[in-house]
mmCIF file of C-alpha atoms in Angstrom:
data_model
loop_
_atom_site.group_PDB
_atom_site.id
_atom_site.type_symbol
_atom_site.label_atom_id
_atom_site.label_comp_id
_atom_site.label_asym_id
_atom_site.label_seq_id
_atom_site.Cartn_x
_atom_site.Cartn_y
_atom_site.Cartn_z
ATOM 1 C CA MET J 1 -34.366 -1.461 -10.782
ATOM 2 C CA LEU J 2 -33.767 1.935 -12.342
ATOM 3 C CA SER J 3 -32.405 0.526 -15.593
ATOM 4 C CA MET J 4 -29.588 2.172 -17.510
ATOM 5 C CA GLY J 5 -28.374 0.895 -20.888
ATOM 6 C CA GLY J 6 -29.023 0.991 -24.595
ATOM 7 C CA ASP J 7 -32.792 1.431 -24.214
ATOM 8 C CA GLN J 8 -32.303 4.544 -22.100
ATOM 9 C CA VAL J 9 -29.811 6.030 -24.577
ATOM 10 C CA GLU J 10 -32.346 5.542 -27.348
ATOM 11 C CA GLU J 11 -35.134 7.045 -25.237
ATOM 12 C CA ALA J 12 -33.025 10.131 -24.483
ATOM 13 C CA VAL J 13 -32.074 10.592 -28.133
ATOM 14 C CA ALA J 14 -35.719 10.217 -29.234
ATOM 15 C CA HIS J 15 -36.678 12.880 -26.689
ATOM 16 C CA ALA J 16 -33.957 15.193 -27.965
ATOM 17 C CA ALA J 17 -35.025 14.699 -31.568
ATOM 18 C CA ARG J 18 -38.636 15.606 -30.740
ATOM 19 C CA VAL J 19 -37.605 18.735 -28.845
ATOM 20 C CA LEU J 20 -35.069 19.952 -31.366
ATOM 21 C CA ARG J 21 -37.242 19.340 -34.447
ATOM 22 C CA ALA J 22 -39.788 21.726 -32.929
ATOM 23 C CA ALA J 23 -37.090 24.406 -33.272
ATOM 24 C CA VAL J 24 -35.586 23.509 -36.648
ATOM 25 C CA GLY J 25 -36.786 26.756 -38.251
ATOM 26 C CA LEU J 26 -35.211 28.978 -35.578
ATOM 27 C CA ASP J 27 -31.751 30.606 -35.412
ATOM 28 C CA TRP J 28 -29.272 28.003 -34.169
ATOM 29 C CA SER J 29 -26.369 30.435 -34.311
ATOM 30 C CA VAL J 30 -27.402 31.959 -30.961
ATOM 31 C CA ARG J 31 -25.563 30.933 -27.795
ATOM 32 C CA ALA J 32 -26.983 27.851 -26.071
ATOM 33 C CA GLY J 33 -28.112 28.333 -22.469
ATOM 34 C CA GLY J 34 -25.207 29.233 -20.214
ATOM 35 C CA LEU J 35 -22.637 27.739 -22.602
ATOM 36 C CA ASP J 36 -20.005 29.357 -24.773
ATOM 37 C CA TRP J 37 -21.167 27.374 -27.834
ATOM 38 C CA SER J 38 -23.907 28.206 -30.311
ATOM 39 C CA CYS J 39 -26.904 25.886 -30.467
ATOM 40 C CA LEU J 40 -25.425 24.187 -33.566
ATOM 41 C CA GLU J 41 -22.040 23.788 -31.885
ATOM 42 C CA THR J 42 -23.755 22.336 -28.807
ATOM 43 C CA ALA J 43 -25.505 19.771 -30.984
ATOM 44 C CA GLU J 44 -22.169 18.886 -32.539
ATOM 45 C CA HIS J 45 -20.740 18.443 -29.042
ATOM 46 C CA VAL J 46 -23.566 16.021 -28.097
ATOM 47 C CA ALA J 47 -22.938 13.911 -31.210
ATOM 48 C CA GLY J 48 -19.221 13.964 -30.493
ATOM 49 C CA ASP J 49 -19.740 12.735 -26.952
ATOM 50 C CA LEU J 50 -22.002 9.909 -28.039
ATOM 51 C CA VAL J 51 -19.602 8.554 -30.602
ATOM 52 C CA ALA J 52 -16.586 9.127 -28.330
ATOM 53 C CA TYR J 53 -18.222 7.058 -25.538
ATOM 54 C CA ALA J 54 -18.908 4.272 -28.038
ATOM 55 C CA GLY J 55 -15.303 4.476 -29.191
ATOM 56 C CA GLN J 56 -13.969 4.269 -25.616
ATOM 57 C CA LEU J 57 -15.822 1.040 -25.048
ATOM 58 C CA THR J 58 -15.115 -0.625 -28.382
ATOM 59 C CA GLY J 59 -11.463 0.476 -28.290
ATOM 60 C CA ARG J 60 -11.090 -0.640 -24.661
ATOM 61 C CA ALA J 61 -9.235 2.629 -24.015
ATOM 62 C CA GLN J 62 -7.386 2.537 -20.699
ATOM 63 C CA ASP J 63 -5.282 5.661 -20.344
ATOM 64 C CA ALA J 64 -6.839 8.396 -22.516
ATOM 65 C CA TYR J 65 -9.569 9.151 -24.987
ATOM 66 C CA VAL J 66 -9.263 7.415 -28.359
ATOM 67 C CA PRO J 67 -7.768 10.183 -30.514
ATOM 68 C CA PHE J 68 -10.558 11.007 -32.949
ATOM 69 C CA GLU J 69 -13.502 13.377 -33.177
ATOM 70 C CA ILE J 70 -16.390 14.102 -35.467
ATOM 71 C CA ALA J 71 -17.499 17.379 -37.026
ATOM 72 C CA PHE J 72 -20.540 18.388 -38.969
ATOM 73 C CA ASP J 73 -20.056 18.914 -42.709
ATOM 74 C CA GLU J 74 -19.692 22.528 -43.761
ATOM 75 C CA GLY J 75 -23.109 24.034 -44.250
ATOM 76 C CA ALA J 76 -24.904 21.494 -42.049
ATOM 77 C CA GLY J 77 -28.037 22.877 -40.492
ATOM 78 C CA PRO J 78 -30.370 22.021 -37.590
ATOM 79 C CA GLU J 79 -32.062 19.038 -39.255
ATOM 80 C CA ASP J 80 -28.647 17.640 -40.217
ATOM 81 C CA ALA J 81 -27.498 18.049 -36.634
ATOM 82 C CA ILE J 82 -30.509 16.127 -35.304
ATOM 83 C CA ARG J 83 -29.869 13.278 -37.754
ATOM 84 C CA VAL J 84 -26.258 13.032 -36.596
ATOM 85 C CA ILE J 85 -27.356 12.894 -32.946
ATOM 86 C CA GLU J 86 -29.772 10.113 -33.837
ATOM 87 C CA SER J 87 -27.028 8.231 -35.685
ATOM 88 C CA THR J 88 -24.387 8.569 -32.975
ATOM 89 C CA GLY J 89 -26.940 7.727 -30.294
ATOM 90 C CA GLY J 90 -27.664 4.510 -32.164
ATOM 91 C CA LEU J 91 -23.985 3.671 -32.193
ATOM 92 C CA LEU J 92 -23.640 4.161 -28.434
ATOM 93 C CA SER J 93 -26.796 2.174 -27.638
ATOM 94 C CA ALA J 94 -25.573 -0.750 -29.790
ATOM 95 C CA VAL J 95 -22.121 -0.714 -28.202
ATOM 96 C CA VAL J 96 -23.553 -0.597 -24.678
ATOM 97 C CA ARG J 97 -25.716 -3.624 -25.404
ATOM 98 C CA THR J 98 -22.843 -5.689 -26.796
ATOM 99 C CA THR J 99 -20.045 -4.772 -24.363
ATOM 100 C CA PRO J 100 -19.234 -7.786 -22.168
ATOM 101 C CA PRO J 101 -19.612 -7.518 -18.381
ATOM 102 C CA GLY J 102 -16.525 -6.272 -16.617
ATOM 103 C CA VAL J 103 -15.192 -4.174 -19.486
ATOM 104 C CA ARG J 104 -14.125 -0.721 -18.351
ATOM 105 C CA ALA J 105 -12.709 2.100 -20.429
ATOM 106 C CA PHE J 106 -11.068 5.423 -19.705
ATOM 107 C CA HIS J 107 -13.064 8.361 -18.434
ATOM 108 C CA PRO J 108 -11.478 10.874 -16.102
ATOM 109 C CA TYR J 109 -14.246 11.241 -13.507
ATOM 110 C CA PRO J 110 -13.699 10.343 -10.791
ATOM 111 C CA HIS J 111 -11.246 7.406 -10.875
ATOM 112 C CA GLY J 112 -10.216 7.083 -14.516
ATOM 113 C CA SER J 113 -12.694 4.533 -15.865
ATOM 114 C CA ALA J 114 -16.339 3.620 -16.377
ATOM 115 C CA ASP J 115 -18.236 0.504 -17.447
ATOM 116 C CA ALA J 116 -20.896 0.239 -20.129
ATOM 117 C CA VAL J 117 -23.637 1.349 -17.730
ATOM 118 C CA GLY J 118 -21.547 4.389 -16.779
ATOM 119 C CA PHE J 119 -21.040 5.380 -20.426
ATOM 120 C CA ALA J 120 -24.746 4.884 -21.097
ATOM 121 C CA ALA J 121 -25.640 7.103 -18.140
ATOM 122 C CA MET J 122 -23.143 9.756 -19.243
ATOM 123 C CA GLY J 123 -24.538 9.665 -22.758
ATOM 124 C CA VAL J 124 -28.093 10.088 -21.483
ATOM 125 C CA ALA J 125 -26.999 12.968 -19.265
ATOM 126 C CA GLU J 126 -25.209 14.727 -22.143
ATOM 127 C CA VAL J 127 -28.252 14.395 -24.360
ATOM 128 C CA LEU J 128 -30.814 15.566 -21.821
ATOM 129 C CA LEU J 129 -28.804 18.469 -20.468
ATOM 130 C CA HIS J 130 -27.509 19.879 -23.725
ATOM 131 C CA THR J 131 -30.946 19.509 -25.326
ATOM 132 C CA TYR J 132 -32.130 21.689 -22.482
ATOM 133 C CA ASP J 133 -29.342 24.201 -23.150
ATOM 134 C CA ILE J 134 -30.384 24.469 -26.801
ATOM 135 C CA ALA J 135 -34.091 24.544 -26.056
ATOM 136 C CA GLN J 136 -33.627 27.247 -23.420
ATOM 137 C CA ALA J 137 -31.977 29.500 -26.014
ATOM 138 C CA LEU J 138 -34.627 28.811 -28.646
ATOM 139 C CA GLY J 139 -37.636 29.081 -26.359
ATOM 140 C CA VAL J 140 -38.986 25.533 -26.575
ATOM 141 C CA ASP J 141 -39.881 23.081 -23.825
ATOM 142 C CA ALA J 142 -37.326 20.355 -23.091
ATOM 143 C CA GLU J 143 -38.510 18.495 -19.984
ATOM 144 C CA PRO J 144 -37.636 14.813 -20.423
ATOM 145 C CA PRO J 145 -39.352 11.719 -18.963
ATOM 146 C CA ALA J 146 -39.065 11.698 -15.179
ATOM 147 C CA ALA J 147 -37.837 8.099 -15.082
ATOM 148 C CA LEU J 148 -34.818 8.976 -17.237
ATOM 149 C CA CYS J 149 -33.899 11.818 -14.908
ATOM 150 C CA GLU J 150 -34.347 9.566 -11.844
ATOM 151 C CA ALA J 151 -32.081 6.910 -13.373
ATOM 152 C CA VAL J 152 -29.347 9.392 -14.278
ATOM 153 C CA LEU J 153 -29.383 10.739 -10.720
ATOM 154 C CA ALA J 154 -29.196 7.287 -9.152
ATOM 155 C CA TRP J 155 -26.370 6.091 -11.426
ATOM 156 C CA LEU J 156 -24.281 9.255 -11.794
ATOM 157 C CA PHE J 157 -25.140 11.478 -8.812
ATOM 158 C CA PRO J 158 -25.309 9.195 -5.772
ATOM 159 C CA GLN J 159 -24.142 12.090 -3.567
ATOM 160 C CA VAL J 160 -27.247 14.130 -4.439
ATOM 161 C CA PRO J 161 -30.322 13.696 -2.212
ATOM 162 C CA PRO J 162 -32.997 12.255 -4.492
ATOM 163 C CA ALA J 163 -36.202 14.008 -5.400
ATOM 164 C CA ARG J 164 -39.274 13.237 -3.303
ATOM 165 C CA THR J 165 -41.763 13.131 -6.181
ATOM 166 C CA PRO J 166 -41.487 12.209 -9.890
ATOM 167 C CA GLU J 167 -42.262 15.782 -10.787
ATOM 168 C CA ASP J 168 -39.059 16.905 -9.082
ATOM 169 C CA HIS J 169 -36.519 14.565 -10.748
ATOM 170 C CA TRP J 170 -35.852 16.950 -13.634
ATOM 171 C CA ALA J 171 -35.442 19.961 -11.349
ATOM 172 C CA THR J 172 -33.024 17.930 -9.181
ATOM 173 C CA LEU J 173 -30.947 16.952 -12.207
ATOM 174 C CA LEU J 174 -30.800 20.568 -13.374
ATOM 175 C CA TRP J 175 -29.706 21.637 -9.869
ATOM 176 C CA ALA J 176 -27.092 18.842 -9.682
ATOM 177 C CA THR J 177 -25.524 20.110 -12.911
ATOM 178 C CA GLY J 178 -25.500 23.809 -12.045
ATOM 179 C CA ARG J 179 -28.459 24.675 -14.237
ATOM 180 C CA GLY J 180 -31.172 25.370 -11.724
ATOM 181 C CA THR J 181 -32.155 26.050 -8.150
ATOM 182 C CA LEU J 182 -33.865 24.031 -5.457
ATOM 183 C CA PRO J 183 -35.390 25.291 -2.221
ATOM 184 C CA GLY J 184 -32.963 24.958 0.685
ATOM 185 C CA ARG J 185 -29.953 24.123 -1.466
ATOM 186 C CA PRO J 186 -27.273 26.551 -2.640
ATOM 187 C CA ARG J 187 -26.868 26.879 -6.383
ATOM 188 C CA LEU J 188 -23.881 24.915 -7.674
ATOM 189 C CA ASP J 189 -21.157 26.580 -9.700
ATOM 190 C CA LYS J 190 -19.021 23.416 -9.838
ATOM 191 C CA TRP J 191 -20.136 19.816 -10.193
ATOM 192 C CA ARG J 192 -18.975 16.388 -11.248
ATOM 193 C CA TRP J 193 -20.803 13.166 -11.833
ATOM 194 C CA HIS J 194 -19.610 9.941 -10.220
ATOM 195 C CA ASN J 195 -18.860 6.711 -12.057
ATOM 196 C CA ALA J 196 -18.908 3.622 -9.836
ATOM 197 C CA LEU J 197 -15.458 2.702 -8.571
ATOM 198 C CA SER J 198 -13.779 -0.619 -9.356
ATOM 199 C CA ILE J 199 -10.870 -1.797 -7.179
ATOM 200 C CA PRO J 200 -8.833 -4.717 -8.527
ATOM 201 C CA THR J 201 -7.527 -7.232 -6.002
ATOM 202 C CA GLY J 202 -6.147 -9.976 -8.209
ATOM 203 C CA ARG J 203 -8.720 -12.748 -8.496
ATOM 204 C CA ILE J 204 -11.507 -10.428 -7.354
ATOM 205 C CA ALA J 205 -12.699 -6.985 -8.423
ATOM 206 C CA LEU J 206 -14.506 -4.828 -5.896
ATOM 207 C CA ARG J 207 -17.294 -3.103 -7.813
ATOM 208 C CA GLU J 208 -19.015 -0.167 -6.133
ATOM 209 C CA VAL J 209 -22.782 -0.713 -5.948
ATOM 210 C CA SER J 210 -24.817 2.317 -7.028
ATOM 211 C CA PRO J 211 -28.033 3.305 -5.221
ATOM 212 C CA ALA J 212 -29.975 2.028 -8.214
ATOM 213 C CA ALA J 213 -28.348 -1.433 -8.035
ATOM 214 C CA ALA J 214 -28.554 -1.456 -4.240
ATOM 215 C CA ALA J 215 -32.317 -0.857 -4.339
ATOM 216 C CA ASP J 216 -32.758 -3.862 -6.637
ATOM 217 C CA LEU J 217 -30.616 -6.071 -4.376
ATOM 218 C CA ALA J 218 -32.541 -4.966 -1.297
ATOM 219 C CA ALA J 219 -35.793 -5.877 -3.058
ATOM 220 C CA GLY J 220 -34.554 -9.398 -3.827
ATOM 221 C CA GLY J 221 -33.126 -8.812 -7.302
ATOM 222 C CA PRO J 222 -29.597 -9.396 -8.619
ATOM 223 C CA GLY J 223 -28.596 -5.722 -8.796
ATOM 224 C CA GLY J 224 -27.455 -6.110 -12.377
ATOM 225 C CA LEU J 225 -24.970 -8.848 -11.402
ATOM 226 C CA THR J 226 -24.637 -12.544 -12.172
ATOM 227 C CA TRP J 227 -24.460 -14.322 -8.821
ATOM 228 C CA ILE J 228 -22.922 -17.605 -7.744
ATOM 229 C CA GLU J 229 -25.468 -20.270 -6.799
ATOM 230 C CA GLY J 230 -26.759 -19.464 -3.334
ATOM 231 C CA GLY J 231 -25.919 -15.762 -3.643
ATOM 232 C CA PRO J 232 -26.305 -13.052 -2.731
ATOM 233 C CA PHE J 233 -26.062 -13.927 0.933
ATOM 234 C CA ASP J 234 -28.347 -12.299 3.531
ATOM 235 C CA GLY J 235 -25.638 -9.875 4.683
ATOM 236 C CA THR J 236 -25.246 -8.535 1.160
ATOM 237 C CA ARG J 237 -28.940 -7.782 0.897
ATOM 238 C CA ARG J 238 -28.912 -6.089 4.307
ATOM 239 C CA ALA J 239 -25.951 -3.944 3.253
ATOM 240 C CA ALA J 240 -27.803 -3.031 0.074
ATOM 241 C CA GLU J 241 -30.786 -1.994 2.171
ATOM 242 C CA MET J 242 -28.494 0.272 4.231
ATOM 243 C CA VAL J 243 -27.260 1.934 1.037
ATOM 244 C CA THR J 244 -30.799 2.357 -0.214
ATOM 245 C CA LYS J 245 -31.961 3.992 3.024
ATOM 246 C CA ALA J 246 -28.901 6.231 3.182
ATOM 247 C CA TYR J 247 -29.494 7.435 -0.398
ATOM 248 C CA ALA J 248 -33.185 8.056 0.217
ATOM 249 C CA SER J 249 -32.371 10.095 3.323
ATOM 250 C CA GLY J 250 -29.670 12.097 1.542
ATOM 251 C CA VAL J 251 -26.681 10.882 3.598
ATOM 252 C CA HIS J 252 -25.159 8.342 1.215
ATOM 253 C CA ARG J 253 -21.539 9.119 0.316
ATOM 254 C CA PRO J 254 -20.061 7.526 -2.830
ATOM 255 C CA GLU J 255 -17.205 5.089 -2.155
ATOM 256 C CA TRP J 256 -18.231 4.721 1.514
ATOM 257 C CA GLY J 257 -21.041 2.301 0.825
ATOM 258 C CA MET J 258 -21.167 -1.204 -0.584
ATOM 259 C CA PHE J 259 -19.006 -3.121 -3.071
ATOM 260 C CA ALA J 260 -19.790 -6.377 -4.825
ATOM 261 C CA LEU J 261 -17.067 -8.999 -4.895
ATOM 262 C CA VAL J 262 -16.871 -10.140 -8.505
ATOM 263 C CA ARG J 263 -14.688 -13.026 -9.614
ATOM 264 C CA VAL J 264 -12.574 -11.759 -12.493
ATOM 265 C CA GLU J 265 -12.324 -15.081 -14.330
ATOM 266 C CA ASP J 266 -16.029 -15.379 -15.017
ATOM 267 C CA GLU J 267 -17.623 -12.098 -13.861
ATOM 268 C CA VAL J 268 -19.646 -13.944 -11.206
ATOM 269 C CA ALA J 269 -20.482 -12.049 -8.016
ATOM 270 C CA ILE J 270 -19.658 -14.045 -4.877
ATOM 271 C CA GLY J 271 -20.247 -11.642 -1.990
ATOM 272 C CA GLY J 272 -20.447 -8.140 -0.637
ATOM 273 C CA MET J 273 -18.065 -5.894 1.275
ATOM 274 C CA GLY J 274 -17.999 -2.279 2.281
ATOM 275 C CA PHE J 275 -18.489 0.406 4.882
ATOM 276 C CA HIS J 276 -21.323 1.234 7.246
ATOM 277 C CA GLY J 277 -20.831 4.872 6.305
ATOM 278 C CA PRO J 278 -18.083 7.485 5.874
ATOM 279 C CA PRO J 279 -15.422 7.985 8.546
ATOM 280 C CA ASP J 280 -16.640 9.442 11.850
ATOM 281 C CA GLU J 281 -15.215 12.515 13.600
ATOM 282 C CA GLU J 282 -12.234 10.397 14.761
ATOM 283 C CA GLY J 283 -11.522 9.235 11.223
ATOM 284 C CA ILE J 284 -12.739 5.663 11.845
ATOM 285 C CA ALA J 285 -15.007 3.759 9.465
ATOM 286 C CA GLU J 286 -16.614 0.399 10.166
ATOM 287 C CA VAL J 287 -16.165 -2.329 7.570
ATOM 288 C CA GLY J 288 -18.301 -5.406 6.971
ATOM 289 C CA TYR J 289 -18.294 -8.341 4.564
ATOM 290 C CA ASP J 290 -19.893 -11.621 3.647
ATOM 291 C CA LEU J 291 -19.384 -14.356 1.097
ATOM 292 C CA ALA J 292 -21.805 -16.772 -0.530
ATOM 293 C CA VAL J 293 -21.371 -20.263 0.871
ATOM 294 C CA GLY J 294 -20.141 -21.665 -2.454
ATOM 295 C CA ALA J 295 -17.199 -19.255 -2.536
ATOM 296 C CA ARG J 296 -15.908 -19.753 0.980
ATOM 297 C CA GLY J 297 -12.589 -21.372 1.912
ATOM 298 C CA ARG J 298 -10.603 -20.007 -1.048
ATOM 299 C CA GLY J 299 -9.181 -16.828 0.478
ATOM 300 C CA TYR J 300 -11.358 -14.496 -1.584
ATOM 301 C CA ALA J 301 -12.639 -12.468 1.399
ATOM 302 C CA SER J 302 -9.156 -11.869 2.898
ATOM 303 C CA GLU J 303 -7.779 -10.846 -0.489
ATOM 304 C CA ALA J 304 -10.636 -8.417 -1.094
ATOM 305 C CA LEU J 305 -10.580 -6.991 2.453
ATOM 306 C CA ASP J 306 -6.838 -6.362 2.255
ATOM 307 C CA SER J 307 -7.225 -4.476 -1.034
ATOM 308 C CA LEU J 308 -10.258 -2.493 0.057
ATOM 309 C CA SER J 309 -8.544 -1.547 3.320
ATOM 310 C CA THR J 310 -5.355 -0.478 1.520
ATOM 311 C CA TRP J 311 -7.414 1.720 -0.812
ATOM 312 C CA ALA J 312 -9.448 3.252 2.000
ATOM 313 C CA LEU J 313 -6.496 3.959 4.300
ATOM 314 C CA ALA J 314 -4.843 5.999 1.541
ATOM 315 C CA ARG J 315 -7.729 8.481 1.877
ATOM 316 C CA PRO J 316 -6.818 11.496 4.013
ATOM 317 C CA GLU J 317 -10.114 11.490 5.903
ATOM 318 C CA LEU J 318 -9.567 7.959 7.229
ATOM 319 C CA SER J 319 -7.256 7.009 10.108
ATOM 320 C CA ALA J 320 -8.439 3.458 10.882
ATOM 321 C CA LEU J 321 -10.885 0.731 9.889
ATOM 322 C CA LEU J 322 -12.929 -1.216 12.426
ATOM 323 C CA ALA J 323 -14.439 -4.673 12.040
ATOM 324 C CA LEU J 324 -16.918 -5.861 14.675
ATOM 325 C CA ILE J 325 -17.429 -9.629 14.660
ATOM 326 C CA GLU J 326 -19.478 -11.998 16.769
ATOM 327 C CA PRO J 327 -17.307 -14.233 19.003
ATOM 328 C CA ALA J 328 -18.681 -17.419 17.433
ATOM 329 C CA ASN J 329 -17.833 -16.260 13.890
ATOM 330 C CA GLU J 330 -14.277 -17.548 13.833
ATOM 331 C CA PRO J 331 -13.985 -17.714 10.027
ATOM 332 C CA SER J 332 -14.760 -13.973 9.797
ATOM 333 C CA GLN J 333 -12.195 -13.249 12.508
ATOM 334 C CA ARG J 334 -9.557 -15.155 10.526
ATOM 335 C CA VAL J 335 -10.410 -13.101 7.453
ATOM 336 C CA ALA J 336 -9.710 -9.903 9.376
ATOM 337 C CA LEU J 337 -6.450 -11.204 10.816
ATOM 338 C CA ARG J 338 -5.215 -12.310 7.385
ATOM 339 C CA ALA J 339 -6.004 -8.805 6.080
ATOM 340 C CA SER J 340 -3.659 -7.249 8.698
ATOM 341 C CA TYR J 341 -6.308 -6.275 11.231
ATOM 342 C CA VAL J 342 -5.331 -6.602 14.896
ATOM 343 C CA ARG J 343 -7.467 -7.434 17.914
ATOM 344 C CA ALA J 344 -8.696 -4.446 19.908
ATOM 345 C CA SER J 345 -10.893 -3.991 22.943
ATOM 346 C CA ASP J 346 -14.265 -5.648 22.637
ATOM 347 C CA ARG J 347 -17.271 -3.460 21.848
ATOM 348 C CA GLY J 348 -20.083 -4.831 23.969
ATOM 349 C CA ASP J 349 -20.685 -8.419 22.921
ATOM 350 C CA LEU J 350 -18.647 -8.070 19.711
ATOM 351 C CA ARG J 351 -14.974 -8.595 19.087
ATOM 352 C CA ALA J 352 -13.202 -5.629 17.585
ATOM 353 C CA TYR J 353 -10.421 -5.671 14.990
ATOM 354 C CA LEU J 354 -8.604 -2.552 13.824
ATOM 355 C CA ARG J 355 -6.357 -1.748 10.895
ATOM 356 C CA ARG J 356 -4.563 1.589 10.814
ATOM 357 C CA GLY J 357 -2.766 3.320 7.991
#
């Protein structure tokens, strides 16, 4: 799996320190890249982001940023700035490693929260990109390890078609953040990264599966989750393979892929649920789901399907959800009916159930 966590934060910070120390003797009062800050101010911003992300997680902030910030001491120079980045990067990496599974804290993009992996990815992105901004102004090379760029793209930019070769990951990340160009793609003047969505349902949380986690699931791994005995079920791995193929071909759309069903009481994943793709031209999206054998018969699937459907049908691009179920799969049909789906005309050999907004 394309890992993202404390190790990657440390790797990004070590890269930044190497790049920036090559420019310690230059004029850091000049404007950094395309930013409105000087190089020294940009370094201060990086350090501020790193410690703020750590503070969000340790403070379990839910509605806003924890109200504090850091500032360099008066008279601090480039070497001082690098040392502060190293220190704050160490804080974030330690916090990411020790944050329990399931903890989410406030971040505005796109749905108001992120987990520890999300904050790690954002920290890595801030370090790599703003190191580039500073280096561009000072005339030093700042290309980071390709694997770090690939991981940031898979965790934070699932809507961006991935690079075809390792050599192109950095160029793709620069393009995705409005800093570069790619053949056949218009230059971006606005952009946002995407933190994986979490939808609470009561006993279950629906956790959006990123392309990085989906690839691991499809290959037989756990996708960064702790699974109930006997899980994940075959349908979950097939759904993960669909996400992986959609991402590789550039047609994956965040929020219209796969979600893991995670039991809130113990953070154990018990199944998968999600969409076969975004809504079609008629505004209809197909939904699918499965549950590990050990979690069946407790109403988890109906609870989760009802919550996911309610969330999806509030989206303006969606008019209805469709579930296609084999006639012999009566338990799955009961799940749909309990989640307010109604029987519709059969589609070939499959029974159809619809839920409209």
